[in-house]
Amino acid sequence: MSLLASEAFSQASLAHAILLSGALLSIGIAGFLSRRNLIVMFLCTELMFQAVIVAMVAFGRWYWDFSGQVFVIFILTVAAAEAALALALVVLLYRRRSTLDAEVWTELRE
Amino acid sequence: MDPILPYIATAVGAIGLLIVLSARTAPVRGVGGLIGLAGLAWLFVLAGSLPDGIQDAVEEGFFLVFALMAVASAVQMISQRRPVYAALFFVLVVLSVCGVLVMLEAFFMAFALVIVYAGAILITYMFVLMLAQQATDTEHIGEIPQYDRESRDPRAAVLVAAMFMATVVAAAFTGLGDLTPAGDAQARLQADAALLRSLPKQVERLAAKSNGFTLNTDLASSLRVEGDELVLAGTNADGGAATILLSSPGNTSHVGWSLVASFPASLELAGVILLMAMFGAVVLARRQVEHAEQELAEAIGAGRGGYGESQEVDE
């Protein structure tokens, strides 16, 4: 017995979930490209993870297949690992230049 | 519906986002945010006219409220000038996404997301933010640094984001008809039955709750779907044939069984990834101390004189 016993999941509902997922991912991309604070840039990648989670769960709900939700567990794992490594890197970079500005590190691209 | 309408709605949303990212004053940003949300709401309304429409208006209404809340907080998050507020708005995004997951009947993932994301990962971010925001000079306390006040070329960023969104919109409005039909109530009952067949101990526990009921030895054939009920066949206390109705095992059982039965190797690999990430973080963030060796030598030298006597020995 589910809490909300809705049996039908229509194309419209799936489209809504996909549009939400697309909107969150687009905003994440826009934020990642336009913000200059290293920590906020990594927060934007976490936002993109949220978008992927919504898409995974929505398609799992469509096919009534729980692999989608299992993938979300793996996404959580990768997100946790990424947060630990990325924040360690940010701490390291901040110690070098005493700023969180990503533009300070532009010479790395040469 | 005109096929060009969803793209116009996407463009409206993109213009709103551009205004939010490049505006300097709060009222203009508010107007931009409203334009962007209006574009997204228009997209949702257009999607509502897809084949077989909206089935449950109340549930869909909740979904839309959570979705708009998530997107509004996400926009706030990328446009906030203070990173701490950005992190707090991200918590709001996570909570709204959890609401959406509940609407999609992924209850376990919704709670796991609150605990792991809003609880653990965001706290780590807050720690690092606070660590990095320590004002080294007392003159600039509370001042937002220049790199947080100015966005880097918001037009290009919004263009890339809008292109991506247009692709997603194309897929959502034209591609979904090609999918195989959705899993209906029957598919769901079959999934429940398949799960219970793999968990004989749980079925035994369920059967033990009804007095005098004895299970057949062959679980696979005695557990079956009849109409829209899960039926378990067995024998009564007086030896006659009897059946009991079973309830669905629920979301958490499904996810757990799917995890350990279908992806055991991935589960082990996930553990390795976490361990490596921990090592990596420790190695990266460890502070190199120049005079560590000297201090160590002093500590050993002090220890040679015995505890408590080291002061007198050195002098």
JSON list of N, CA, C and O in Angstrom, two decimals, chain B residues 182-231:
[
{"chain": "B", "resi": 182, "resn": "ALA", "atom": "N", "xyz": [3.73, 2.92, -20.04]},
{"chain": "B", "resi": 182, "resn": "ALA", "atom": "CA", "xyz": [4.10, 3.00, -18.63]},
{"chain": "B", "resi": 182, "resn": "ALA", "atom": "C", "xyz": [3.71, 1.74, -17.90]},
{"chain": "B", "resi": 182, "resn": "ALA", "atom": "O", "xyz": [2.80, 1.03, -18.29]},
{"chain": "B", "resi": 183, "resn": "GLY", "atom": "N", "xyz": [4.45, 1.45, -16.80]},
{"chain": "B", "resi": 183, "resn": "GLY", "atom": "CA", "xyz": [4.07, 0.34, -15.95]},
{"chain": "B", "resi": 183, "resn": "GLY", "atom": "C", "xyz": [2.78, 0.67, -15.23]},
{"chain": "B", "resi": 183, "resn": "GLY", "atom": "O", "xyz": [2.72, 1.60, -14.45]},
{"chain": "B", "resi": 184, "resn": "ASP", "atom": "N", "xyz": [1.70, -0.07, -15.49]},
{"chain": "B", "resi": 184, "resn": "ASP", "atom": "CA", "xyz": [0.41, 0.24, -14.89]},
{"chain": "B", "resi": 184, "resn": "ASP", "atom": "C", "xyz": [0.26, -0.51, -13.56]},
{"chain": "B", "resi": 184, "resn": "ASP", "atom": "O", "xyz": [1.22, -1.09, -13.05]},
{"chain": "B", "resi": 185, "resn": "ALA", "atom": "N", "xyz": [-0.94, -0.50, -13.01]},
{"chain": "B", "resi": 185, "resn": "ALA", "atom": "CA", "xyz": [-1.19, -1.14, -11.72]},
{"chain": "B", "resi": 185, "resn": "ALA", "atom": "C", "xyz": [-0.83, -2.62, -11.77]},
{"chain": "B", "resi": 185, "resn": "ALA", "atom": "O", "xyz": [-0.32, -3.18, -10.81]},
{"chain": "B", "resi": 186, "resn": "GLN", "atom": "N", "xyz": [-1.08, -3.26, -12.92]},
{"chain": "B", "resi": 186, "resn": "GLN", "atom": "CA", "xyz": [-0.81, -4.69, -13.03]},
{"chain": "B", "resi": 186, "resn": "GLN", "atom": "C", "xyz": [0.70, -4.96, -12.97]},
{"chain": "B", "resi": 186, "resn": "GLN", "atom": "O", "xyz": [1.14, -5.87, -12.26]},
{"chain": "B", "resi": 187, "resn": "ALA", "atom": "N", "xyz": [1.48, -4.14, -13.70]},
{"chain": "B", "resi": 187, "resn": "ALA", "atom": "CA", "xyz": [2.93, -4.30, -13.68]},
{"chain": "B", "resi": 187, "resn": "ALA", "atom": "C", "xyz": [3.47, -4.14, -12.27]},
{"chain": "B", "resi": 187, "resn": "ALA", "atom": "O", "xyz": [4.39, -4.84, -11.83]},
{"chain": "B", "resi": 188, "resn": "ARG", "atom": "N", "xyz": [2.82, -3.23, -11.55]},
{"chain": "B", "resi": 188, "resn": "ARG", "atom": "CA", "xyz": [3.25, -2.95, -10.18]},
{"chain": "B", "resi": 188, "resn": "ARG", "atom": "C", "xyz": [2.99, -4.15, -9.28]},
{"chain": "B", "resi": 188, "resn": "ARG", "atom": "O", "xyz": [3.83, -4.55, -8.47]},
{"chain": "B", "resi": 189, "resn": "LEU", "atom": "N", "xyz": [1.80, -4.80, -9.44]},
{"chain": "B", "resi": 189, "resn": "LEU", "atom": "CA", "xyz": [1.49, -5.99, -8.65]},
{"chain": "B", "resi": 189, "resn": "LEU", "atom": "C", "xyz": [2.44, -7.12, -8.99]},
{"chain": "B", "resi": 189, "resn": "LEU", "atom": "O", "xyz": [2.89, -7.86, -8.11]},
{"chain": "B", "resi": 190, "resn": "GLN", "atom": "N", "xyz": [2.75, -7.25, -10.28]},
{"chain": "B", "resi": 190, "resn": "GLN", "atom": "CA", "xyz": [3.69, -8.31, -10.68]},
{"chain": "B", "resi": 190, "resn": "GLN", "atom": "C", "xyz": [5.05, -8.08, -10.04]},
{"chain": "B", "resi": 190, "resn": "GLN", "atom": "O", "xyz": [5.71, -9.03, -9.60]},
{"chain": "B", "resi": 191, "resn": "ALA", "atom": "N", "xyz": [5.47, -6.80, -9.99]},
{"chain": "B", "resi": 191, "resn": "ALA", "atom": "CA", "xyz": [6.77, -6.49, -9.36]},
{"chain": "B", "resi": 191, "resn": "ALA", "atom": "C", "xyz": [6.73, -6.85, -7.88]},
{"chain": "B", "resi": 191, "resn": "ALA", "atom": "O", "xyz": [7.69, -7.42, -7.34]},
{"chain": "B", "resi": 192, "resn": "ASP", "atom": "N", "xyz": [5.60, -6.53, -7.20]},
{"chain": "B", "resi": 192, "resn": "ASP", "atom": "CA", "xyz": [5.46, -6.89, -5.79]},
{"chain": "B", "resi": 192, "resn": "ASP", "atom": "C", "xyz": [5.55, -8.40, -5.60]},
{"chain": "B", "resi": 192, "resn": "ASP", "atom": "O", "xyz": [6.23, -8.89, -4.70]},
{"chain": "B", "resi": 193, "resn": "ALA", "atom": "N", "xyz": [4.84, -9.14, -6.47]},
{"chain": "B", "resi": 193, "resn": "ALA", "atom": "CA", "xyz": [4.83, -10.60, -6.36]},
{"chain": "B", "resi": 193, "resn": "ALA", "atom": "C", "xyz": [6.22, -11.16, -6.58]},
{"chain": "B", "resi": 193, "resn": "ALA", "atom": "O", "xyz": [6.69, -12.04, -5.82]},
{"chain": "B", "resi": 194, "resn": "ALA", "atom": "N", "xyz": [6.95, -10.63, -7.59]},
{"chain": "B", "resi": 194, "resn": "ALA", "atom": "CA", "xyz": [8.30, -11.11, -7.87]},
{"chain": "B", "resi": 194, "resn": "ALA", "atom": "C", "xyz": [9.21, -10.87, -6.68]},
{"chain": "B", "resi": 194, "resn": "ALA", "atom": "O", "xyz": [10.03, -11.72, -6.31]},
{"chain": "B", "resi": 195, "resn": "LEU", "atom": "N", "xyz": [9.05, -9.70, -6.03]},
{"chain": "B", "resi": 195, "resn": "LEU", "atom": "CA", "xyz": [9.89, -9.38, -4.87]},
{"chain": "B", "resi": 195, "resn": "LEU", "atom": "C", "xyz": [9.59, -10.35, -3.73]},
{"chain": "B", "resi": 195, "resn": "LEU", "atom": "O", "xyz": [10.51, -10.90, -3.11]},
{"chain": "B", "resi": 196, "resn": "LEU", "atom": "N", "xyz": [8.30, -10.60, -3.45]},
{"chain": "B", "resi": 196, "resn": "LEU", "atom": "CA", "xyz": [7.95, -11.46, -2.33]},
{"chain": "B", "resi": 196, "resn": "LEU", "atom": "C", "xyz": [8.38, -12.90, -2.58]},
{"chain": "B", "resi": 196, "resn": "LEU", "atom": "O", "xyz": [8.74, -13.62, -1.64]},
{"chain": "B", "resi": 197, "resn": "ARG", "atom": "N", "xyz": [8.40, -13.31, -3.87]},
{"chain": "B", "resi": 197, "resn": "ARG", "atom": "CA", "xyz": [8.88, -14.66, -4.16]},
{"chain": "B", "resi": 197, "resn": "ARG", "atom": "C", "xyz": [10.36, -14.80, -3.85]},
{"chain": "B", "resi": 197, "resn": "ARG", "atom": "O", "xyz": [10.84, -15.87, -3.51]},
{"chain": "B", "resi": 198, "resn": "SER", "atom": "N", "xyz": [11.11, -13.68, -3.99]},
{"chain": "B", "resi": 198, "resn": "SER", "atom": "CA", "xyz": [12.55, -13.75, -3.67]},
{"chain": "B", "resi": 198, "resn": "SER", "atom": "C", "xyz": [12.80, -13.65, -2.18]},
{"chain": "B", "resi": 198, "resn": "SER", "atom": "O", "xyz": [13.91, -13.84, -1.73]},
{"chain": "B", "resi": 199, "resn": "LEU", "atom": "N", "xyz": [11.79, -13.30, -1.39]},
{"chain": "B", "resi": 199, "resn": "LEU", "atom": "CA", "xyz": [11.98, -13.13, 0.05]},
{"chain": "B", "resi": 199, "resn": "LEU", "atom": "C", "xyz": [11.06, -14.07, 0.82]},
{"chain": "B", "resi": 199, "resn": "LEU", "atom": "O", "xyz": [10.08, -13.65, 1.44]},
{"chain": "B", "resi": 200, "resn": "PRO", "atom": "N", "xyz": [11.34, -15.40, 0.81]},
{"chain": "B", "resi": 200, "resn": "PRO", "atom": "CA", "xyz": [10.42, -16.35, 1.44]},
{"chain": "B", "resi": 200, "resn": "PRO", "atom": "C", "xyz": [10.26, -16.12, 2.94]},
{"chain": "B", "resi": 200, "resn": "PRO", "atom": "O", "xyz": [9.17, -16.30, 3.48]},
{"chain": "B", "resi": 201, "resn": "LYS", "atom": "N", "xyz": [11.33, -15.67, 3.61]},
{"chain": "B", "resi": 201, "resn": "LYS", "atom": "CA", "xyz": [11.24, -15.45, 5.06]},
{"chain": "B", "resi": 201, "resn": "LYS", "atom": "C", "xyz": [10.18, -14.40, 5.38]},
{"chain": "B", "resi": 201, "resn": "LYS", "atom": "O", "xyz": [9.41, -14.54, 6.33]},
{"chain": "B", "resi": 202, "resn": "GLN", "atom": "N", "xyz": [10.15, -13.34, 4.57]},
{"chain": "B", "resi": 202, "resn": "GLN", "atom": "CA", "xyz": [9.18, -12.27, 4.83]},
{"chain": "B", "resi": 202, "resn": "GLN", "atom": "C", "xyz": [7.75, -12.77, 4.62]},
{"chain": "B", "resi": 202, "resn": "GLN", "atom": "O", "xyz": [6.85, -12.42, 5.38]},
{"chain": "B", "resi": 203, "resn": "VAL", "atom": "N", "xyz": [7.57, -13.59, 3.58]},
{"chain": "B", "resi": 203, "resn": "VAL", "atom": "CA", "xyz": [6.25, -14.15, 3.34]},
{"chain": "B", "resi": 203, "resn": "VAL", "atom": "C", "xyz": [5.83, -15.02, 4.52]},
{"chain": "B", "resi": 203, "resn": "VAL", "atom": "O", "xyz": [4.68, -14.98, 4.97]},
{"chain": "B", "resi": 204, "resn": "GLU", "atom": "N", "xyz": [6.78, -15.81, 5.07]},
{"chain": "B", "resi": 204, "resn": "GLU", "atom": "CA", "xyz": [6.47, -16.65, 6.23]},
{"chain": "B", "resi": 204, "resn": "GLU", "atom": "C", "xyz": [6.02, -15.79, 7.40]},
{"chain": "B", "resi": 204, "resn": "GLU", "atom": "O", "xyz": [5.06, -16.11, 8.10]},
{"chain": "B", "resi": 205, "resn": "ARG", "atom": "N", "xyz": [6.72, -14.67, 7.62]},
{"chain": "B", "resi": 205, "resn": "ARG", "atom": "CA", "xyz": [6.33, -13.78, 8.72]},
{"chain": "B", "resi": 205, "resn": "ARG", "atom": "C", "xyz": [4.93, -13.24, 8.51]},
{"chain": "B", "resi": 205, "resn": "ARG", "atom": "O", "xyz": [4.12, -13.18, 9.44]},
{"chain": "B", "resi": 206, "resn": "LEU", "atom": "N", "xyz": [4.63, -12.84, 7.26]},
{"chain": "B", "resi": 206, "resn": "LEU", "atom": "CA", "xyz": [3.30, -12.31, 6.96]},
{"chain": "B", "resi": 206, "resn": "LEU", "atom": "C", "xyz": [2.24, -13.38, 7.18]},
{"chain": "B", "resi": 206, "resn": "LEU", "atom": "O", "xyz": [1.16, -13.11, 7.72]},
{"chain": "B", "resi": 207, "resn": "ALA", "atom": "N", "xyz": [2.57, -14.63, 6.78]},
{"chain": "B", "resi": 207, "resn": "ALA", "atom": "CA", "xyz": [1.59, -15.71, 6.91]},
{"chain": "B", "resi": 207, "resn": "ALA", "atom": "C", "xyz": [1.38, -16.06, 8.37]},
{"chain": "B", "resi": 207, "resn": "ALA", "atom": "O", "xyz": [0.28, -16.44, 8.77]},
{"chain": "B", "resi": 208, "resn": "ALA", "atom": "N", "xyz": [2.42, -15.94, 9.20]},
{"chain": "B", "resi": 208, "resn": "ALA", "atom": "CA", "xyz": [2.32, -16.31, 10.61]},
{"chain": "B", "resi": 208, "resn": "ALA", "atom": "C", "xyz": [1.36, -15.40, 11.36]},
{"chain": "B", "resi": 208, "resn": "ALA", "atom": "O", "xyz": [0.88, -15.74, 12.44]},
{"chain": "B", "resi": 209, "resn": "LYS", "atom": "N", "xyz": [1.09, -14.21, 10.78]},
{"chain": "B", "resi": 209, "resn": "LYS", "atom": "CA", "xyz": [0.22, -13.27, 11.48]},
{"chain": "B", "resi": 209, "resn": "LYS", "atom": "C", "xyz": [-1.23, -13.77, 11.52]},
{"chain": "B", "resi": 209, "resn": "LYS", "atom": "O", "xyz": [-1.99, -13.41, 12.41]},
{"chain": "B", "resi": 210, "resn": "SER", "atom": "N", "xyz": [-1.63, -14.54, 10.49]},
{"chain": "B", "resi": 210, "resn": "SER", "atom": "CA", "xyz": [-3.01, -15.03, 10.50]},
{"chain": "B", "resi": 210, "resn": "SER", "atom": "C", "xyz": [-3.03, -16.43, 11.12]},
{"chain": "B", "resi": 210, "resn": "SER", "atom": "O", "xyz": [-2.27, -17.32, 10.73]},
{"chain": "B", "resi": 211, "resn": "ASN", "atom": "N", "xyz": [-3.92, -16.62, 12.10]},
{"chain": "B", "resi": 211, "resn": "ASN", "atom": "CA", "xyz": [-3.93, -17.82, 12.93]},
{"chain": "B", "resi": 211, "resn": "ASN", "atom": "C", "xyz": [-4.26, -19.07, 12.12]},
{"chain": "B", "resi": 211, "resn": "ASN", "atom": "O", "xyz": [-5.17, -19.06, 11.30]},
{"chain": "B", "resi": 212, "resn": "GLY", "atom": "N", "xyz": [-3.50, -20.11, 12.37]},
{"chain": "B", "resi": 212, "resn": "GLY", "atom": "CA", "xyz": [-3.82, -21.40, 11.80]},
{"chain": "B", "resi": 212, "resn": "GLY", "atom": "C", "xyz": [-3.49, -21.56, 10.33]},
{"chain": "B", "resi": 212, "resn": "GLY", "atom": "O", "xyz": [-3.73, -22.60, 9.75]},
{"chain": "B", "resi": 213, "resn": "PHE", "atom": "N", "xyz": [-2.92, -20.52, 9.75]},
{"chain": "B", "resi": 213, "resn": "PHE", "atom": "CA", "xyz": [-2.64, -20.58, 8.31]},
{"chain": "B", "resi": 213, "resn": "PHE", "atom": "C", "xyz": [-1.28, -21.24, 8.09]},
{"chain": "B", "resi": 213, "resn": "PHE", "atom": "O", "xyz": [-0.30, -20.85, 8.71]},
{"chain": "B", "resi": 214, "resn": "THR", "atom": "N", "xyz": [-1.24, -22.23, 7.22]},
{"chain": "B", "resi": 214, "resn": "THR", "atom": "CA", "xyz": [0.02, -22.90, 6.90]},
{"chain": "B", "resi": 214, "resn": "THR", "atom": "C", "xyz": [0.35, -22.67, 5.44]},
{"chain": "B", "resi": 214, "resn": "THR", "atom": "O", "xyz": [-0.53, -22.78, 4.58]},
{"chain": "B", "resi": 215, "resn": "LEU", "atom": "N", "xyz": [1.62, -22.35, 5.20]},
{"chain": "B", "resi": 215, "resn": "LEU", "atom": "CA", "xyz": [2.06, -22.08, 3.83]},
{"chain": "B", "resi": 215, "resn": "LEU", "atom": "C", "xyz": [2.19, -23.38, 3.04]},
{"chain": "B", "resi": 215, "resn": "LEU", "atom": "O", "xyz": [2.52, -24.42, 3.61]},
{"chain": "B", "resi": 216, "resn": "ASN", "atom": "N", "xyz": [1.92, -23.29, 1.74]},
{"chain": "B", "resi": 216, "resn": "ASN", "atom": "CA", "xyz": [2.30, -24.40, 0.87]},
{"chain": "B", "resi": 216, "resn": "ASN", "atom": "C", "xyz": [3.82, -24.42, 0.75]},
{"chain": "B", "resi": 216, "resn": "ASN", "atom": "O", "xyz": [4.48, -23.40, 0.94]},
{"chain": "B", "resi": 217, "resn": "THR", "atom": "N", "xyz": [4.37, -25.58, 0.45]},
{"chain": "B", "resi": 217, "resn": "THR", "atom": "CA", "xyz": [5.83, -25.66, 0.35]},
{"chain": "B", "resi": 217, "resn": "THR", "atom": "C", "xyz": [6.33, -24.91, -0.87]},
{"chain": "B", "resi": 217, "resn": "THR", "atom": "O", "xyz": [7.41, -24.33, -0.85]},
{"chain": "B", "resi": 218, "resn": "ASP", "atom": "N", "xyz": [5.54, -24.92, -1.95]},
{"chain": "B", "resi": 218, "resn": "ASP", "atom": "CA", "xyz": [5.99, -24.27, -3.17]},
{"chain": "B", "resi": 218, "resn": "ASP", "atom": "C", "xyz": [5.50, -22.83, -3.20]},
{"chain": "B", "resi": 218, "resn": "ASP", "atom": "O", "xyz": [4.35, -22.55, -3.51]},
{"chain": "B", "resi": 219, "resn": "LEU", "atom": "N", "xyz": [6.38, -21.91, -2.81]},
{"chain": "B", "resi": 219, "resn": "LEU", "atom": "CA", "xyz": [5.99, -20.51, -2.67]},
{"chain": "B", "resi": 219, "resn": "LEU", "atom": "C", "xyz": [5.68, -19.88, -4.04]},
{"chain": "B", "resi": 219, "resn": "LEU", "atom": "O", "xyz": [4.75, -19.09, -4.18]},
{"chain": "B", "resi": 220, "resn": "ALA", "atom": "N", "xyz": [6.47, -20.26, -5.06]},
{"chain": "B", "resi": 220, "resn": "ALA", "atom": "CA", "xyz": [6.36, -19.61, -6.36]},
{"chain": "B", "resi": 220, "resn": "ALA", "atom": "C", "xyz": [4.96, -19.75, -6.94]},
{"chain": "B", "resi": 220, "resn": "ALA", "atom": "O", "xyz": [4.43, -18.81, -7.54]},
{"chain": "B", "resi": 221, "resn": "SER", "atom": "N", "xyz": [4.33, -20.93, -6.72]},
{"chain": "B", "resi": 221, "resn": "SER", "atom": "CA", "xyz": [3.01, -21.11, -7.32]},
{"chain": "B", "resi": 221, "resn": "SER", "atom": "C", "xyz": [1.89, -20.66, -6.39]},
{"chain": "B", "resi": 221, "resn": "SER", "atom": "O", "xyz": [0.80, -20.33, -6.84]},
{"chain": "B", "resi": 222, "resn": "SER", "atom": "N", "xyz": [2.16, -20.63, -5.06]},
{"chain": "B", "resi": 222, "resn": "SER", "atom": "CA", "xyz": [1.07, -20.27, -4.15]},
{"chain": "B", "resi": 222, "resn": "SER", "atom": "C", "xyz": [0.90, -18.76, -4.02]},
{"chain": "B", "resi": 222, "resn": "SER", "atom": "O", "xyz": [-0.12, -18.27, -3.56]},
{"chain": "B", "resi": 223, "resn": "LEU", "atom": "N", "xyz": [1.92, -17.99, -4.43]},
{"chain": "B", "resi": 223, "resn": "LEU", "atom": "CA", "xyz": [1.81, -16.54, -4.39]},
{"chain": "B", "resi": 223, "resn": "LEU", "atom": "C", "xyz": [1.46, -16.04, -5.79]},
{"chain": "B", "resi": 223, "resn": "LEU", "atom": "O", "xyz": [2.23, -16.23, -6.72]},
{"chain": "B", "resi": 224, "resn": "ARG", "atom": "N", "xyz": [0.30, -15.46, -5.95]},
{"chain": "B", "resi": 224, "resn": "ARG", "atom": "CA", "xyz": [-0.07, -15.05, -7.31]},
{"chain": "B", "resi": 224, "resn": "ARG", "atom": "C", "xyz": [-0.92, -13.79, -7.27]},
{"chain": "B", "resi": 224, "resn": "ARG", "atom": "O", "xyz": [-1.40, -13.36, -6.22]},
{"chain": "B", "resi": 225, "resn": "VAL", "atom": "N", "xyz": [-1.06, -13.21, -8.46]},
{"chain": "B", "resi": 225, "resn": "VAL", "atom": "CA", "xyz": [-1.85, -11.99, -8.60]},
{"chain": "B", "resi": 225, "resn": "VAL", "atom": "C", "xyz": [-3.22, -12.37, -9.11]},
{"chain": "B", "resi": 225, "resn": "VAL", "atom": "O", "xyz": [-3.35, -13.04, -10.14]},
{"chain": "B", "resi": 226, "resn": "GLU", "atom": "N", "xyz": [-4.26, -11.98, -8.38]},
{"chain": "B", "resi": 226, "resn": "GLU", "atom": "CA", "xyz": [-5.63, -12.22, -8.83]},
{"chain": "B", "resi": 226, "resn": "GLU", "atom": "C", "xyz": [-6.35, -10.89, -8.90]},
{"chain": "B", "resi": 226, "resn": "GLU", "atom": "O", "xyz": [-6.57, -10.24, -7.87]},
{"chain": "B", "resi": 227, "resn": "GLY", "atom": "N", "xyz": [-6.70, -10.48, -10.12]},
{"chain": "B", "resi": 227, "resn": "GLY", "atom": "CA", "xyz": [-7.34, -9.18, -10.27]},
{"chain": "B", "resi": 227, "resn": "GLY", "atom": "C", "xyz": [-6.38, -8.09, -9.84]},
{"chain": "B", "resi": 227, "resn": "GLY", "atom": "O", "xyz": [-5.28, -7.98, -10.36]},
{"chain": "B", "resi": 228, "resn": "ASP", "atom": "N", "xyz": [-6.77, -7.30, -8.82]},
{"chain": "B", "resi": 228, "resn": "ASP", "atom": "CA", "xyz": [-5.83, -6.29, -8.32]},
{"chain": "B", "resi": 228, "resn": "ASP", "atom": "C", "xyz": [-5.44, -6.59, -6.88]},
{"chain": "B", "resi": 228, "resn": "ASP", "atom": "O", "xyz": [-5.29, -5.69, -6.06]},
{"chain": "B", "resi": 229, "resn": "GLU", "atom": "N", "xyz": [-5.31, -7.87, -6.55]},
{"chain": "B", "resi": 229, "resn": "GLU", "atom": "CA", "xyz": [-4.88, -8.26, -5.21]},
{"chain": "B", "resi": 229, "resn": "GLU", "atom": "C", "xyz": [-3.72, -9.23, -5.31]},
{"chain": "B", "resi": 229, "resn": "GLU", "atom": "O", "xyz": [-3.59, -9.99, -6.26]},
{"chain": "B", "resi": 230, "resn": "LEU", "atom": "N", "xyz": [-2.85, -9.21, -4.27]},
{"chain": "B", "resi": 230, "resn": "LEU", "atom": "CA", "xyz": [-1.81, -10.21, -4.12]},
{"chain": "B", "resi": 230, "resn": "LEU", "atom": "C", "xyz": [-2.36, -11.31, -3.22]},
{"chain": "B", "resi": 230, "resn": "LEU", "atom": "O", "xyz": [-2.73, -11.05, -2.09]},
{"chain": "B", "resi": 231, "resn": "VAL", "atom": "N", "xyz": [-2.43, -12.53, -3.74]},
{"chain": "B", "resi": 231, "resn": "VAL", "atom": "CA", "xyz": [-3.06, -13.62, -3.00]},
{"chain": "B", "resi": 231, "resn": "VAL", "atom": "C", "xyz": [-2.04, -14.68, -2.68]},
{"chain": "B", "resi": 231, "resn": "VAL", "atom": "O", "xyz": [-1.22, -15.06, -3.53]}
]
